[in-house]
Amino acid sequence: MKKEGFSSRLGFVLAAAGSAVGLGNIWRFPYLTAKYGGGIFLLTYLVLMLTFGYALLISENNIGRMTGKSPIGAFRDLCAGKGFWGRIISPGGWINALVPLIILPYYCVIGGWVTKYMFAFATTPVADFGTPESSADYFTGFISSTGEPLIFFLVFVLITAAVVCFGVEKGIERFNKVLMPTLILLIIGICIYCMFLPGAGAGLKYYLMPDLQKFSYMTVVEAMGQLFFSLSIAMGIMITYGSYMRPQDDLVSSVNHVELFDTAVSFLAGLMIIPAVVAFGGEEAAGNAGPGLIFVIMPQVFGSFPGGQIVGLVFFILVLFAAATSAVSLLETNVHTLMQELKLSRSKALFFNLIEVAVIGAVTVLGYSIWKHIRPLVFFKGGENMDILDSLDFISNSILMPIGAVFTTLLVITVIGLKKFCDSIKSSDCPWHREFVYRFCMVVIVIPFLLIVLLNATGLLH
Ligand code: PFF
């Protein structure tokens, strides 16, 4: 991203939404919702989104707008001259900056899976991999081979790297304006179709009716991690996006749009997939869902009506686009960090980051084949069930992001000062109806809540 700012507020919203809407909404949200009880997960997620997610989203954007810097520089500037406490809080920028370095490699692995399915729809009759008998085997056969997943992973990395060469306005804004709305319209169309599948009613109920008996501590931990992942918060991205905003830009309503848009896309993706899962395999199939869910279920959906082949192709092309725009923003952030902190040229920073992505991503891919017995988090309770991808996901979403978010909150309330911070949010003279919610979250709930999540996550140690 060149430091050129956005040409309009719409530009910001589209770019931030382009970063926010991605595999998190379409791949991750539906399988977590299915796995953690459907309606109860959805409810927990929505409550956290309106309180927590909102507070952090607005904080990060305003930190970026106040300083004009990305996370490390922003924390450093704001903590300068604040004595001992400033020195404690300042490394928070590094934690925020570390997260995208961990996420990008495995994000590209899933991006590779999407690329593979796009090719499959283009070249193979859907009847070969989109029936209830064939779809799970096809998916497992693919991820547990060694060559193909590596090739598709690399193709996805190359697509992402190519887009980064164009910079913020040309690379991101232009495509988003057309393709994102198209993706949403297509998802709505598929949702309507899925509602009418035999047995979808039970799935709809599973998705929309909270069952309190299914609530557990993990519902909250996972909903929280998903919130961070989906809104691209606690990883410095929104600080960087905020840094491209001008003081007169209406931060409050831009953030509202991003929050609403991101949640709506996740909700629709759930509506598209969960009734179909229950229709094809019953509630048990939903409870057993994992990262392969959309790759197993969507081909079955497309295999179930005439012309599904072409609709499936268009669907995976658009999902690939959404994934690529998000991956671009992850890569941009990493490149930016390396350029600023290690004083590297843009091309060197890009090169080093791509090497890192290639190595960690390849290890992740092989974690489904020759290294499938490796369990990096075996020392955590539950870690014995986590493969390499799950482990990277857990470390970033359930450990580092809550820590990053605690630092951001402490930065706002103890270093900058809540009053000064709120005044600067309001500086563009736009009404801010949720100020009370924001203040309440920042002062009363964010830190205790995050600490509970964290203590429990680390308390999982044997
Ligand atoms: N929010 C993106 C998604 O939901 O897919 C994931 C993501 C993109 C995270 C970009 C971080 C980021 F910088």
mmCIF file of N, CA and C and ligand atoms in Angstrom, residues 18-26 100 103 107 226 228-233 235 237-238 241 262 322-323 325-331 333 401, ligand 1:
data_model
loop_
_atom_site.group_PDB
_atom_site.id
_atom_site.type_symbol
_atom_site.label_atom_id
_atom_site.label_comp_id
_atom_site.label_asym_id
_atom_site.label_seq_id
_atom_site.Cartn_x
_atom_site.Cartn_y
_atom_site.Cartn_z
ATOM 1 N N GLY A 18 -13.107 -5.134 2.076
ATOM 2 C CA GLY A 18 -12.422 -6.134 1.252
ATOM 3 C C GLY A 18 -11.444 -6.938 2.078
ATOM 4 N N SER A 19 -10.796 -6.253 3.027
ATOM 5 C CA SER A 19 -9.885 -6.959 3.927
ATOM 6 C C SER A 19 -10.682 -7.812 4.906
ATOM 7 N N ALA A 20 -11.783 -7.235 5.397
ATOM 8 C CA ALA A 20 -12.540 -7.944 6.430
ATOM 9 C C ALA A 20 -13.276 -9.154 5.844
ATOM 10 N N VAL A 21 -13.905 -8.959 4.684
ATOM 11 C CA VAL A 21 -14.680 -10.063 4.108
ATOM 12 C C VAL A 21 -13.753 -10.990 3.340
ATOM 13 N N GLY A 22 -13.711 -12.211 3.787
ATOM 14 C CA GLY A 22 -12.812 -13.155 3.120
ATOM 15 C C GLY A 22 -13.119 -14.557 3.583
ATOM 16 N N LEU A 23 -12.086 -15.369 3.645
ATOM 17 C CA LEU A 23 -12.287 -16.760 4.042
ATOM 18 C C LEU A 23 -12.852 -16.862 5.447
ATOM 19 N N GLY A 24 -12.562 -15.854 6.271
ATOM 20 C CA GLY A 24 -13.094 -15.858 7.630
ATOM 21 C C GLY A 24 -14.611 -15.959 7.615
ATOM 22 N N ASN A 25 -15.233 -15.224 6.695
ATOM 23 C CA ASN A 25 -16.703 -15.229 6.633
ATOM 24 C C ASN A 25 -17.230 -16.485 5.962
ATOM 25 N N ILE A 26 -16.567 -16.884 4.892
ATOM 26 C CA ILE A 26 -17.175 -17.911 4.052
ATOM 27 C C ILE A 26 -16.685 -19.313 4.397
ATOM 28 N N PRO A 100 -0.345 -11.105 11.678
ATOM 29 C CA PRO A 100 -0.501 -11.373 10.240
ATOM 30 C C PRO A 100 0.620 -12.231 9.662
ATOM 31 N N ILE A 103 -0.741 -15.639 10.354
ATOM 32 C CA ILE A 103 -1.981 -15.998 9.653
ATOM 33 C C ILE A 103 -1.770 -16.186 8.149
ATOM 34 N N TYR A 107 -3.542 -18.937 5.710
ATOM 35 C CA TYR A 107 -4.618 -18.338 4.908
ATOM 36 C C TYR A 107 -4.404 -18.716 3.437
ATOM 37 N N GLN A 226 -13.035 -15.875 16.304
ATOM 38 C CA GLN A 226 -13.636 -15.659 14.988
ATOM 39 C C GLN A 226 -13.895 -14.176 14.750
ATOM 40 N N PHE A 228 -12.215 -11.630 15.963
ATOM 41 C CA PHE A 228 -10.944 -10.975 15.638
ATOM 42 C C PHE A 228 -10.552 -11.267 14.192
ATOM 43 N N PHE A 229 -10.634 -12.540 13.867
ATOM 44 C CA PHE A 229 -10.205 -12.970 12.541
ATOM 45 C C PHE A 229 -11.044 -12.293 11.467
ATOM 46 N N SER A 230 -12.358 -12.321 11.686
ATOM 47 C CA SER A 230 -13.258 -11.858 10.637
ATOM 48 C C SER A 230 -13.188 -10.348 10.438
ATOM 49 N N LEU A 231 -13.100 -9.597 11.534
ATOM 50 C CA LEU A 231 -13.054 -8.138 11.391
ATOM 51 C C LEU A 231 -11.648 -7.647 11.104
ATOM 52 N N SER A 232 -10.701 -8.559 11.011
ATOM 53 C CA SER A 232 -9.280 -8.192 10.850
ATOM 54 C C SER A 232 -8.830 -7.253 11.969
ATOM 55 N N ILE A 233 -9.254 -7.556 13.210
ATOM 56 C CA ILE A 233 -8.780 -6.710 14.314
ATOM 57 C C ILE A 233 -7.751 -7.466 15.154
ATOM 58 N N MET A 235 -4.715 -7.296 14.889
ATOM 59 C CA MET A 235 -3.555 -7.704 14.094
ATOM 60 C C MET A 235 -3.016 -6.529 13.291
ATOM 61 N N ILE A 237 -4.101 -4.553 11.222
ATOM 62 C CA ILE A 237 -4.563 -4.201 9.887
ATOM 63 C C ILE A 237 -5.415 -2.944 9.920
ATOM 64 N N MET A 238 -6.350 -2.909 10.876
ATOM 65 C CA MET A 238 -7.261 -1.768 10.894
ATOM 66 C C MET A 238 -6.530 -0.499 11.335
ATOM 67 N N TYR A 241 -5.225 0.616 8.080
ATOM 68 C CA TYR A 241 -6.281 1.217 7.247
ATOM 69 C C TYR A 241 -6.677 2.591 7.772
ATOM 70 N N ASP A 262 -19.564 -6.945 7.213
ATOM 71 C CA ASP A 262 -18.836 -8.181 7.541
ATOM 72 C C ASP A 262 -19.764 -9.188 8.222
ATOM 73 N N ALA A 322 -12.433 -12.894 -3.033
ATOM 74 C CA ALA A 322 -12.567 -12.378 -1.661
ATOM 75 C C ALA A 322 -11.368 -12.809 -0.827
ATOM 76 N N ALA A 323 -10.916 -14.049 -1.021
ATOM 77 C CA ALA A 323 -9.758 -14.539 -0.276
ATOM 78 C C ALA A 323 -8.508 -13.778 -0.685
ATOM 79 N N THR A 325 -8.255 -10.685 -1.900
ATOM 80 C CA THR A 325 -8.193 -9.305 -1.391
ATOM 81 C C THR A 325 -7.787 -9.301 0.082
ATOM 82 N N SER A 326 -8.264 -10.293 0.827
ATOM 83 C CA SER A 326 -7.874 -10.348 2.239
ATOM 84 C C SER A 326 -6.395 -10.714 2.367
ATOM 85 N N ALA A 327 -5.963 -11.663 1.570
ATOM 86 C CA ALA A 327 -4.552 -12.058 1.640
ATOM 87 C C ALA A 327 -3.655 -10.888 1.241
ATOM 88 N N VAL A 328 -4.130 -10.105 0.275
ATOM 89 C CA VAL A 328 -3.360 -8.929 -0.135
ATOM 90 C C VAL A 328 -3.181 -7.983 1.045
ATOM 91 N N SER A 329 -4.251 -7.787 1.796
ATOM 92 C CA SER A 329 -4.110 -6.838 2.903
ATOM 93 C C SER A 329 -3.209 -7.409 3.992
ATOM 94 N N LEU A 330 -3.211 -8.716 4.151
ATOM 95 C CA LEU A 330 -2.267 -9.318 5.108
ATOM 96 C C LEU A 330 -0.827 -9.125 4.624
ATOM 97 N N LEU A 331 -0.625 -9.397 3.341
ATOM 98 C CA LEU A 331 0.737 -9.286 2.800
ATOM 99 C C LEU A 331 1.219 -7.835 2.837
ATOM 100 N N THR A 333 0.381 -5.549 4.906
ATOM 101 C CA THR A 333 0.724 -5.172 6.274
ATOM 102 C C THR A 333 2.103 -5.702 6.631
ATOM 103 N N MET A 401 -4.029 -12.791 19.558
ATOM 104 C CA MET A 401 -4.984 -11.694 19.328
ATOM 105 C C MET A 401 -5.584 -11.152 20.625
HETATM 106 N N1 PFF B 1 -10.824 -10.813 7.867
HETATM 107 C C1 PFF B 1 -10.354 -11.726 6.889
HETATM 108 C C2 PFF B 1 -11.356 -12.812 6.681
HETATM 109 O O1 PFF B 1 -12.369 -12.807 7.350
HETATM 110 O O2 PFF B 1 -11.119 -13.645 5.850
HETATM 111 C C3 PFF B 1 -9.067 -12.365 7.281
HETATM 112 C C4 PFF B 1 -8.025 -11.375 7.388
HETATM 113 C C5 PFF B 1 -7.741 -10.578 6.310
HETATM 114 C C6 PFF B 1 -7.376 -11.207 8.519
HETATM 115 C C7 PFF B 1 -6.818 -9.634 6.376
HETATM 116 C C8 PFF B 1 -6.426 -10.259 8.590
HETATM 117 C C9 PFF B 1 -6.195 -9.479 7.515
HETATM 118 F F1 PFF B 1 -5.274 -8.587 7.544
#
